[in-house]
Amino acid sequence: MRNTALSKCTMSMKLLTVIVIGFFLTILNAQPVLGKEESQRPSQLLFKRVRRATGCTEGFITREMTKNSLLPAFYSAAQLDACLNNSVLMANLTELGHIAFSRDQLLILKRKLGEIYTNGLPEEQIQQLGFIITVYGPEEISTWNITSADTLALVIENSPSINTTNTIIANYLQRSGSLNAAALDAIGSPILCSLSEENLRTILPSELKKAKPLNIATCIQAKKDIIFGIAKVAFQDQAGDPKAYFNQLKPYVGGARAADLQSLAAGNINMDFQTFSRLNPVEVEKLTAQNIRDLLGINLNSLKENENHKLVRRWVNSHTVGEVMSLGIGLQGGISPAGLGIFSFKELPDSASVNSYSLLLSTCIAVMGITLQYL
């Protein structure tokens, strides 16, 4: 009895299996009736899955995702290449340019841009590059059309090296012709000193006047001279007010000639020592003690406070003992009138008598030198 029931159950299962298989085969055989397009769907779906498996496996990058700073962590260079459509790159270049991708990832973006803009990057897109600029070489940058100071500022901001920066500026000058106020503000002080003297001469006084003050301390003397000459013309309209004129010239006074310093001294400008220390030593040597007194005014004692500064020592060592003493601030040293050499007396701390003795001895040496000249 039990065997008969089991046999019947087995037969039922076999029959059910045959029915299911027959139904499935019937459906497959019926596919051509549905039309060629519909019959290809299973194979198309299979192809799409395979293609995705060997291409973009992380999901295509959307517009919203281009604002995510963590994008580089989720997409390797290969996946960025596969999952970023050129249309999304074009529409969201600014956002993508501000994401800190790796160099390999940036090179992918650069290559894609080359595919999009086969005739070179338009200036509008150059402004949007951001960090992508770092993977462009000087030769490539030299072909860009940079005519706007805004473009110049944005490109310099992301320049990876001084050589690249100089190429960018040269590119701009070649197409615009001069360094205007916006360009000067974009370039800034340290980079300005790396420009050629020829480039610096393109600065118009009117543009320097409108620009933010520039620090030319790191420039070589020849470049300081050029910039000061432009500044003199730029602020000449304020020459009637010596102090206002000096305040405008202060950032550039390192290029002033002795005649310029003498003219400023006559205006009672009270130059501070920090500004004085940036003057051209060759020109400072030409100043008399009276020029020095007039130039520094109430700040004259700062020479004594900084008597070991190289500029102070240079002036002292190029003037006579008598002229140095005539400043009346206790500054010591100078050239003996009799050609006996340079004398310098170091003060001993807390010893007024020794200071007086040194002053008396300096005077005696000066008198002796003068006397010897007439013997």
Short mmCIF file of N, CA, C and O in Angstrom, two decimals, residues 182-303:
data_model
loop_
_atom_site.label_atom_id
_atom_site.label_comp_id
_atom_site.label_asym_id
_atom_site.label_seq_id
_atom_site.Cartn_x
_atom_site.Cartn_y
_atom_site.Cartn_z
N ALA A 182 44.37 95.20 -12.66
CA ALA A 182 43.81 93.88 -12.33
C ALA A 182 44.88 92.80 -12.46
O ALA A 182 44.94 91.88 -11.64
N ALA A 183 45.71 92.92 -13.47
CA ALA A 183 46.78 91.93 -13.67
C ALA A 183 47.81 92.03 -12.55
O ALA A 183 48.29 91.01 -12.04
N LEU A 184 48.15 93.24 -12.13
CA LEU A 184 49.12 93.42 -11.04
C LEU A 184 48.58 92.83 -9.75
O LEU A 184 49.32 92.20 -8.99
N ASP A 185 47.30 93.04 -9.49
CA ASP A 185 46.69 92.46 -8.29
C ASP A 185 46.71 90.94 -8.37
O ASP A 185 46.89 90.26 -7.36
N ALA A 186 46.50 90.42 -9.56
CA ALA A 186 46.48 88.97 -9.75
C ALA A 186 47.87 88.37 -9.57
O ALA A 186 48.04 87.30 -8.96
N ILE A 187 48.87 89.04 -10.08
CA ILE A 187 50.24 88.54 -10.04
C ILE A 187 50.79 88.59 -8.62
O ILE A 187 51.40 87.65 -8.12
N GLY A 188 50.62 89.72 -7.94
CA GLY A 188 51.10 89.85 -6.58
C GLY A 188 52.59 90.12 -6.50
O GLY A 188 53.31 90.05 -7.49
N SER A 189 53.05 90.41 -5.31
CA SER A 189 54.42 90.89 -5.11
C SER A 189 55.53 89.88 -5.40
O SER A 189 56.45 90.19 -6.16
N PRO A 190 55.51 88.67 -4.82
CA PRO A 190 56.66 87.78 -5.05
C PRO A 190 56.85 87.44 -6.52
O PRO A 190 57.98 87.41 -7.02
N ILE A 191 55.73 87.18 -7.22
CA ILE A 191 55.82 86.79 -8.62
C ILE A 191 56.28 87.96 -9.48
O ILE A 191 57.00 87.78 -10.46
N LEU A 192 55.87 89.17 -9.10
CA LEU A 192 56.23 90.36 -9.87
C LEU A 192 57.74 90.46 -10.06
O LEU A 192 58.23 90.82 -11.13
N CYS A 193 58.48 90.14 -9.01
CA CYS A 193 59.94 90.26 -9.07
C CYS A 193 60.59 89.22 -9.98
O CYS A 193 61.76 89.36 -10.32
N SER A 194 59.84 88.20 -10.37
CA SER A 194 60.39 87.19 -11.27
C SER A 194 60.21 87.58 -12.74
O SER A 194 60.77 86.94 -13.62
N LEU A 195 59.44 88.63 -12.99
CA LEU A 195 59.22 89.07 -14.36
C LEU A 195 60.46 89.77 -14.92
O LEU A 195 61.28 90.28 -14.16
N SER A 196 60.55 89.80 -16.20
CA SER A 196 61.69 90.45 -16.85
C SER A 196 61.56 91.97 -16.73
O SER A 196 60.46 92.50 -16.52
N GLU A 197 62.68 92.66 -16.88
CA GLU A 197 62.66 94.12 -16.84
C GLU A 197 61.80 94.67 -17.99
O GLU A 197 61.11 95.68 -17.83
N GLU A 198 61.83 93.97 -19.10
CA GLU A 198 61.02 94.39 -20.25
C GLU A 198 59.53 94.33 -19.91
O GLU A 198 58.77 95.25 -20.25
N ASN A 199 59.13 93.26 -19.23
CA ASN A 199 57.73 93.14 -18.83
C ASN A 199 57.33 94.21 -17.83
O ASN A 199 56.22 94.75 -17.88
N LEU A 200 58.21 94.50 -16.89
CA LEU A 200 57.92 95.51 -15.87
C LEU A 200 57.74 96.88 -16.49
O LEU A 200 56.94 97.70 -16.00
N ARG A 201 58.43 97.16 -17.56
CA ARG A 201 58.32 98.47 -18.20
C ARG A 201 56.97 98.65 -18.90
O ARG A 201 56.65 99.77 -19.32
N THR A 202 56.20 97.57 -19.03
CA THR A 202 54.88 97.70 -19.66
C THR A 202 53.84 98.24 -18.68
O THR A 202 52.71 98.55 -19.07
N ILE A 203 54.20 98.35 -17.39
CA ILE A 203 53.25 98.85 -16.39
C ILE A 203 53.02 100.34 -16.61
O ILE A 203 53.97 101.14 -16.58
N LEU A 204 51.79 100.71 -16.80
CA LEU A 204 51.45 102.13 -16.96
C LEU A 204 51.29 102.77 -15.58
O LEU A 204 50.72 102.16 -14.67
N PRO A 205 51.79 103.99 -15.40
CA PRO A 205 51.65 104.68 -14.10
C PRO A 205 50.21 104.72 -13.61
O PRO A 205 49.94 104.53 -12.42
N SER A 206 49.29 104.95 -14.52
CA SER A 206 47.87 105.03 -14.14
C SER A 206 47.36 103.70 -13.60
O SER A 206 46.50 103.66 -12.72
N GLU A 207 47.90 102.59 -14.10
CA GLU A 207 47.48 101.26 -13.63
C GLU A 207 48.14 100.92 -12.30
O GLU A 207 47.51 100.31 -11.43
N LEU A 208 49.39 101.32 -12.12
CA LEU A 208 50.06 101.10 -10.84
C LEU A 208 49.34 101.86 -9.73
O LEU A 208 49.20 101.37 -8.61
N LYS A 209 48.87 103.03 -10.07
CA LYS A 209 48.16 103.87 -9.10
C LYS A 209 46.87 103.20 -8.63
O LYS A 209 46.48 103.30 -7.47
N LYS A 210 46.21 102.49 -9.54
CA LYS A 210 44.94 101.83 -9.20
C LYS A 210 45.15 100.47 -8.53
O LYS A 210 44.24 99.95 -7.88
N ALA A 211 46.33 99.91 -8.68
CA ALA A 211 46.59 98.57 -8.13
C ALA A 211 46.83 98.63 -6.63
O ALA A 211 47.11 99.68 -6.05
N LYS A 212 46.74 97.46 -6.00
CA LYS A 212 47.08 97.36 -4.58
C LYS A 212 48.58 97.57 -4.43
O LYS A 212 49.35 97.24 -5.33
N PRO A 213 49.03 98.13 -3.27
CA PRO A 213 50.47 98.33 -3.07
C PRO A 213 51.25 97.03 -3.25
O PRO A 213 50.82 95.97 -2.80
N LEU A 214 52.39 97.13 -3.90
CA LEU A 214 53.22 95.96 -4.18
C LEU A 214 54.48 95.98 -3.32
O LEU A 214 55.09 97.03 -3.13
N ASN A 215 54.84 94.84 -2.81
CA ASN A 215 56.08 94.71 -2.03
C ASN A 215 57.19 94.26 -2.96
O ASN A 215 57.19 93.14 -3.44
N ILE A 216 58.15 95.17 -3.22
CA ILE A 216 59.22 94.86 -4.17
C ILE A 216 60.53 94.51 -3.46
O ILE A 216 61.59 94.54 -4.07
N ALA A 217 60.44 94.18 -2.19
CA ALA A 217 61.66 93.93 -1.39
C ALA A 217 62.52 92.81 -1.97
O ALA A 217 63.75 92.85 -1.85
N THR A 218 61.92 91.82 -2.60
CA THR A 218 62.69 90.68 -3.11
C THR A 218 63.20 90.91 -4.53
O THR A 218 63.91 90.05 -5.07
N CYS A 219 62.86 92.03 -5.12
CA CYS A 219 63.33 92.32 -6.48
C CYS A 219 64.81 92.70 -6.47
O CYS A 219 65.32 93.26 -5.49
N ILE A 220 65.50 92.43 -7.57
CA ILE A 220 66.87 92.92 -7.70
C ILE A 220 66.81 94.44 -7.87
O ILE A 220 65.77 94.99 -8.23
N GLN A 221 67.93 95.10 -7.64
CA GLN A 221 67.94 96.55 -7.63
C GLN A 221 67.46 97.17 -8.95
O GLN A 221 66.72 98.15 -8.96
N ALA A 222 67.86 96.59 -10.06
CA ALA A 222 67.47 97.14 -11.36
C ALA A 222 65.96 97.16 -11.51
O ALA A 222 65.39 98.12 -12.07
N LYS A 223 65.28 96.14 -11.01
CA LYS A 223 63.82 96.08 -11.11
C LYS A 223 63.18 97.06 -10.13
O LYS A 223 62.13 97.66 -10.44
N LYS A 224 63.77 97.21 -8.96
CA LYS A 224 63.27 98.21 -8.01
C LYS A 224 63.34 99.60 -8.62
O LYS A 224 62.41 100.42 -8.46
N ASP A 225 64.42 99.88 -9.31
CA ASP A 225 64.60 101.19 -9.94
C ASP A 225 63.50 101.45 -10.97
O ASP A 225 62.95 102.56 -11.05
N ILE A 226 63.19 100.43 -11.77
CA ILE A 226 62.16 100.58 -12.81
C ILE A 226 60.80 100.87 -12.17
O ILE A 226 60.08 101.79 -12.59
N ILE A 227 60.45 100.09 -11.17
CA ILE A 227 59.13 100.23 -10.54
C ILE A 227 59.02 101.57 -9.82
O ILE A 227 57.96 102.23 -9.87
N PHE A 228 60.09 102.01 -9.16
CA PHE A 228 60.04 103.31 -8.47
C PHE A 228 59.85 104.44 -9.48
O PHE A 228 59.10 105.39 -9.22
N GLY A 229 60.52 104.34 -10.61
CA GLY A 229 60.36 105.37 -11.63
C GLY A 229 58.92 105.48 -12.11
O GLY A 229 58.40 106.59 -12.34
N ILE A 230 58.25 104.34 -12.24
CA ILE A 230 56.84 104.34 -12.64
C ILE A 230 55.97 104.92 -11.52
O ILE A 230 55.04 105.69 -11.77
N ALA A 231 56.29 104.56 -10.28
CA ALA A 231 55.53 105.05 -9.13
C ALA A 231 55.65 106.57 -8.98
O ALA A 231 54.67 107.24 -8.62
N LYS A 232 56.82 107.11 -9.23
CA LYS A 232 57.00 108.57 -9.15
C LYS A 232 56.02 109.30 -10.05
O LYS A 232 55.41 110.30 -9.67
N VAL A 233 55.90 108.79 -11.26
CA VAL A 233 54.98 109.40 -12.22
C VAL A 233 53.53 109.16 -11.78
O VAL A 233 52.68 110.06 -11.87
N ALA A 234 53.25 107.97 -11.26
CA ALA A 234 51.89 107.61 -10.88
C ALA A 234 51.34 108.52 -9.79
O ALA A 234 50.16 108.90 -9.82
N PHE A 235 52.18 108.90 -8.84
CA PHE A 235 51.71 109.67 -7.69
C PHE A 235 52.20 111.12 -7.70
O PHE A 235 52.13 111.82 -6.68
N GLN A 236 52.65 111.57 -8.84
CA GLN A 236 53.19 112.92 -8.95
C GLN A 236 52.17 113.98 -8.58
O GLN A 236 52.52 115.06 -8.08
N ASP A 237 50.90 113.69 -8.79
CA ASP A 237 49.86 114.68 -8.49
C ASP A 237 49.74 114.96 -6.99
O ASP A 237 49.09 115.92 -6.58
N GLN A 238 50.38 114.14 -6.14
CA GLN A 238 50.34 114.35 -4.70
C GLN A 238 51.64 114.94 -4.16
O GLN A 238 51.82 115.05 -2.95
N ALA A 239 52.53 115.31 -5.05
CA ALA A 239 53.83 115.83 -4.63
C ALA A 239 53.71 117.11 -3.81
O ALA A 239 54.60 117.44 -3.02
N GLY A 240 52.61 117.83 -3.94
CA GLY A 240 52.40 119.06 -3.17
C GLY A 240 52.20 118.78 -1.69
O GLY A 240 52.35 119.67 -0.86
N ASP A 241 51.85 117.56 -1.34
CA ASP A 241 51.69 117.15 0.04
C ASP A 241 52.75 116.09 0.32
O ASP A 241 52.52 114.89 0.09
N PRO A 242 53.94 116.52 0.80
CA PRO A 242 55.08 115.60 0.94
C PRO A 242 54.77 114.31 1.71
O PRO A 242 55.21 113.23 1.29
N LYS A 243 54.04 114.39 2.78
CA LYS A 243 53.77 113.19 3.58
C LYS A 243 52.84 112.23 2.84
O LYS A 243 53.06 111.01 2.85
N ALA A 244 51.81 112.77 2.20
CA ALA A 244 50.90 111.92 1.43
C ALA A 244 51.65 111.29 0.25
O ALA A 244 51.46 110.11 -0.06
N TYR A 245 52.49 112.08 -0.38
CA TYR A 245 53.29 111.60 -1.51
C TYR A 245 54.22 110.48 -1.08
O TYR A 245 54.32 109.44 -1.74
N PHE A 246 54.87 110.68 0.07
CA PHE A 246 55.78 109.66 0.58
C PHE A 246 55.05 108.37 0.94
O PHE A 246 55.54 107.26 0.65
N ASN A 247 53.88 108.48 1.54
CA ASN A 247 53.12 107.29 1.92
C ASN A 247 52.75 106.45 0.69
O ASN A 247 52.67 105.22 0.78
N GLN A 248 52.49 107.11 -0.43
CA GLN A 248 52.19 106.39 -1.66
C GLN A 248 53.44 105.74 -2.24
O GLN A 248 53.39 104.63 -2.79
N LEU A 249 54.58 106.43 -2.10
CA LEU A 249 55.83 105.92 -2.66
C LEU A 249 56.52 104.89 -1.77
O LEU A 249 57.39 104.14 -2.23
N LYS A 250 56.12 104.83 -0.51
CA LYS A 250 56.82 103.99 0.47
C LYS A 250 57.06 102.54 0.00
O LYS A 250 58.17 102.02 0.17
N PRO A 251 56.07 101.85 -0.59
CA PRO A 251 56.34 100.46 -0.99
C PRO A 251 57.43 100.33 -2.06
O PRO A 251 58.02 99.27 -2.21
N TYR A 252 57.69 101.43 -2.78
CA TYR A 252 58.60 101.38 -3.93
C TYR A 252 59.89 102.17 -3.71
O TYR A 252 60.72 102.26 -4.60
N VAL A 253 60.07 102.72 -2.49
CA VAL A 253 61.17 103.64 -2.24
C VAL A 253 62.54 102.96 -2.31
O VAL A 253 63.58 103.64 -2.36
N GLY A 254 62.56 101.64 -2.34
CA GLY A 254 63.83 100.92 -2.47
C GLY A 254 64.52 101.20 -3.78
O GLY A 254 65.71 100.92 -3.93
N GLY A 255 63.79 101.78 -4.73
CA GLY A 255 64.39 102.13 -6.01
C GLY A 255 64.70 103.61 -6.15
O GLY A 255 65.06 104.07 -7.24
N ALA A 256 64.60 104.36 -5.04
CA ALA A 256 64.82 105.80 -5.08
C ALA A 256 66.30 106.15 -5.24
O ALA A 256 67.17 105.49 -4.67
N ARG A 257 66.58 107.20 -6.02
CA ARG A 257 67.94 107.72 -6.16
C ARG A 257 68.21 108.71 -5.03
O ARG A 257 67.30 109.16 -4.34
N ALA A 258 69.47 109.08 -4.87
CA ALA A 258 69.85 110.03 -3.82
C ALA A 258 69.07 111.33 -3.97
O ALA A 258 68.61 111.92 -2.98
N ALA A 259 68.92 111.81 -5.21
CA ALA A 259 68.19 113.06 -5.45
C ALA A 259 66.74 112.94 -5.00
O ALA A 259 66.16 113.90 -4.46
N ASP A 260 66.15 111.77 -5.20
CA ASP A 260 64.76 111.56 -4.76
C ASP A 260 64.68 111.58 -3.24
O ASP A 260 63.75 112.17 -2.67
N LEU A 261 65.65 110.97 -2.58
CA LEU A 261 65.67 110.94 -1.12
C LEU A 261 65.89 112.33 -0.54
O LEU A 261 65.28 112.69 0.47
N GLN A 262 66.74 113.10 -1.18
CA GLN A 262 66.97 114.48 -0.73
C GLN A 262 65.70 115.31 -0.87
O GLN A 262 65.39 116.14 -0.02
N SER A 263 64.98 115.07 -1.95
CA SER A 263 63.72 115.79 -2.16
C SER A 263 62.69 115.40 -1.11
O SER A 263 61.98 116.25 -0.57
N LEU A 264 62.63 114.11 -0.80
CA LEU A 264 61.71 113.65 0.24
C LEU A 264 62.11 114.20 1.61
O LEU A 264 61.25 114.57 2.41
N ALA A 265 63.42 114.25 1.87
CA ALA A 265 63.92 114.76 3.16
C ALA A 265 63.47 116.19 3.41
O ALA A 265 63.18 116.57 4.55
N ALA A 266 63.39 116.96 2.35
CA ALA A 266 62.98 118.37 2.49
C ALA A 266 61.52 118.50 2.90
O ALA A 266 61.09 119.57 3.34
N GLY A 267 60.77 117.41 2.78
CA GLY A 267 59.34 117.47 3.12
C GLY A 267 59.02 117.07 4.54
O GLY A 267 57.84 116.91 4.88
N ASN A 268 60.04 116.87 5.38
CA ASN A 268 59.82 116.54 6.78
C ASN A 268 58.92 115.30 6.92
O ASN A 268 57.90 115.31 7.61
N ILE A 269 59.35 114.21 6.29
CA ILE A 269 58.49 113.02 6.23
C ILE A 269 58.69 112.05 7.40
O ILE A 269 57.89 111.14 7.59
N ASN A 270 59.77 112.19 8.16
CA ASN A 270 60.04 111.32 9.30
C ASN A 270 60.03 109.83 8.91
O ASN A 270 59.25 109.03 9.42
N MET A 271 60.92 109.48 8.00
CA MET A 271 60.99 108.09 7.54
C MET A 271 61.33 107.15 8.68
O MET A 271 62.24 107.41 9.46
N ASP A 272 60.59 106.04 8.78
CA ASP A 272 60.86 105.05 9.82
C ASP A 272 62.05 104.19 9.40
O ASP A 272 62.39 104.10 8.22
N PHE A 273 62.67 103.55 10.39
CA PHE A 273 63.89 102.80 10.10
C PHE A 273 63.64 101.60 9.19
O PHE A 273 64.48 101.27 8.36
N GLN A 274 62.49 100.95 9.34
CA GLN A 274 62.20 99.80 8.49
C GLN A 274 62.22 100.19 7.01
O GLN A 274 62.76 99.47 6.17
N THR A 275 61.64 101.35 6.71
CA THR A 275 61.65 101.84 5.33
C THR A 275 63.07 102.24 4.93
O THR A 275 63.52 101.94 3.82
N PHE A 276 63.77 102.90 5.84
CA PHE A 276 65.14 103.33 5.58
C PHE A 276 66.03 102.13 5.25
O PHE A 276 66.88 102.20 4.35
N SER A 277 65.82 101.01 5.95
CA SER A 277 66.66 99.82 5.76
C SER A 277 66.48 99.19 4.38
O SER A 277 67.31 98.40 3.96
N ARG A 278 65.40 99.55 3.68
CA ARG A 278 65.14 98.99 2.36
C ARG A 278 65.69 99.86 1.23
O ARG A 278 65.54 99.52 0.05
N LEU A 279 66.30 100.99 1.57
CA LEU A 279 66.82 101.90 0.56
C LEU A 279 68.04 101.29 -0.14
O LEU A 279 68.71 100.39 0.39
N ASN A 280 68.32 101.81 -1.31
CA ASN A 280 69.48 101.36 -2.07
C ASN A 280 70.75 101.85 -1.37
O ASN A 280 70.98 103.06 -1.25
N PRO A 281 71.61 100.94 -0.88
CA PRO A 281 72.81 101.34 -0.13
C PRO A 281 73.72 102.28 -0.92
O PRO A 281 74.32 103.20 -0.33
N VAL A 282 73.82 102.07 -2.21
CA VAL A 282 74.68 102.93 -3.05
C VAL A 282 74.18 104.37 -3.02
O VAL A 282 74.98 105.32 -2.98
N GLU A 283 72.86 104.55 -3.02
CA GLU A 283 72.29 105.89 -3.00
C GLU A 283 72.37 106.50 -1.61
O GLU A 283 72.57 107.72 -1.47
N VAL A 284 72.22 105.68 -0.57
CA VAL A 284 72.30 106.17 0.81
C VAL A 284 73.69 106.72 1.09
O VAL A 284 73.86 107.73 1.80
N GLU A 285 74.72 106.09 0.55
CA GLU A 285 76.09 106.56 0.75
C GLU A 285 76.28 108.00 0.27
O GLU A 285 77.13 108.72 0.77
N LYS A 286 75.48 108.41 -0.70
CA LYS A 286 75.62 109.74 -1.28
C LYS A 286 74.97 110.83 -0.41
O LYS A 286 75.15 112.02 -0.68
N LEU A 287 74.23 110.43 0.62
CA LEU A 287 73.53 111.39 1.46
C LEU A 287 74.46 111.97 2.52
O LEU A 287 75.29 111.25 3.10
N THR A 288 74.32 113.24 2.78
CA THR A 288 75.09 113.91 3.83
C THR A 288 74.43 113.64 5.17
O THR A 288 73.30 113.14 5.24
N ALA A 289 75.14 114.01 6.24
CA ALA A 289 74.57 113.85 7.58
C ALA A 289 73.29 114.68 7.71
O ALA A 289 72.32 114.25 8.33
N GLN A 290 73.31 115.87 7.10
CA GLN A 290 72.12 116.71 7.16
C GLN A 290 70.96 116.07 6.41
O GLN A 290 69.81 116.12 6.86
N ASN A 291 71.25 115.45 5.27
CA ASN A 291 70.21 114.73 4.52
C ASN A 291 69.60 113.61 5.39
O ASN A 291 68.38 113.45 5.41
N ILE A 292 70.48 112.88 6.07
CA ILE A 292 70.03 111.78 6.93
C ILE A 292 69.16 112.32 8.05
O ILE A 292 68.09 111.76 8.36
N ARG A 293 69.60 113.42 8.65
CA ARG A 293 68.84 114.02 9.75
C ARG A 293 67.45 114.47 9.28
O ARG A 293 66.45 114.23 9.95
N ASP A 294 67.41 115.10 8.11
CA ASP A 294 66.13 115.57 7.59
C ASP A 294 65.23 114.42 7.15
O ASP A 294 64.00 114.50 7.28
N LEU A 295 65.84 113.38 6.63
CA LEU A 295 65.07 112.26 6.11
C LEU A 295 64.37 111.49 7.24
O LEU A 295 63.19 111.15 7.13
N LEU A 296 65.10 111.22 8.33
CA LEU A 296 64.54 110.44 9.43
C LEU A 296 63.79 111.30 10.44
O LEU A 296 62.90 110.80 11.13
N GLY A 297 64.18 112.55 10.58
CA GLY A 297 63.48 113.45 11.50
C GLY A 297 63.41 112.90 12.90
O GLY A 297 64.44 112.59 13.52
N ILE A 298 62.22 112.73 13.42
CA ILE A 298 62.03 112.25 14.79
C ILE A 298 62.50 110.81 14.98
O ILE A 298 62.61 110.35 16.12
N ASN A 299 62.77 110.13 13.90
CA ASN A 299 63.24 108.74 13.98
C ASN A 299 64.75 108.61 13.86
O ASN A 299 65.28 107.51 13.68
N LEU A 300 65.46 109.74 13.98
CA LEU A 300 66.92 109.73 13.80
C LEU A 300 67.62 108.79 14.79
O LEU A 300 68.58 108.12 14.44
N ASN A 301 67.14 108.73 16.03
CA ASN A 301 67.78 107.89 17.03
C ASN A 301 67.73 106.40 16.67
O ASN A 301 68.47 105.60 17.25
N SER A 302 66.86 106.05 15.74
CA SER A 302 66.77 104.64 15.34
C SER A 302 68.06 104.18 14.68
O SER A 302 68.35 102.97 14.65
N LEU A 303 68.87 105.11 14.17
CA LEU A 303 70.17 104.75 13.60
C LEU A 303 71.09 104.22 14.70
O LEU A 303 71.83 103.25 14.49
#
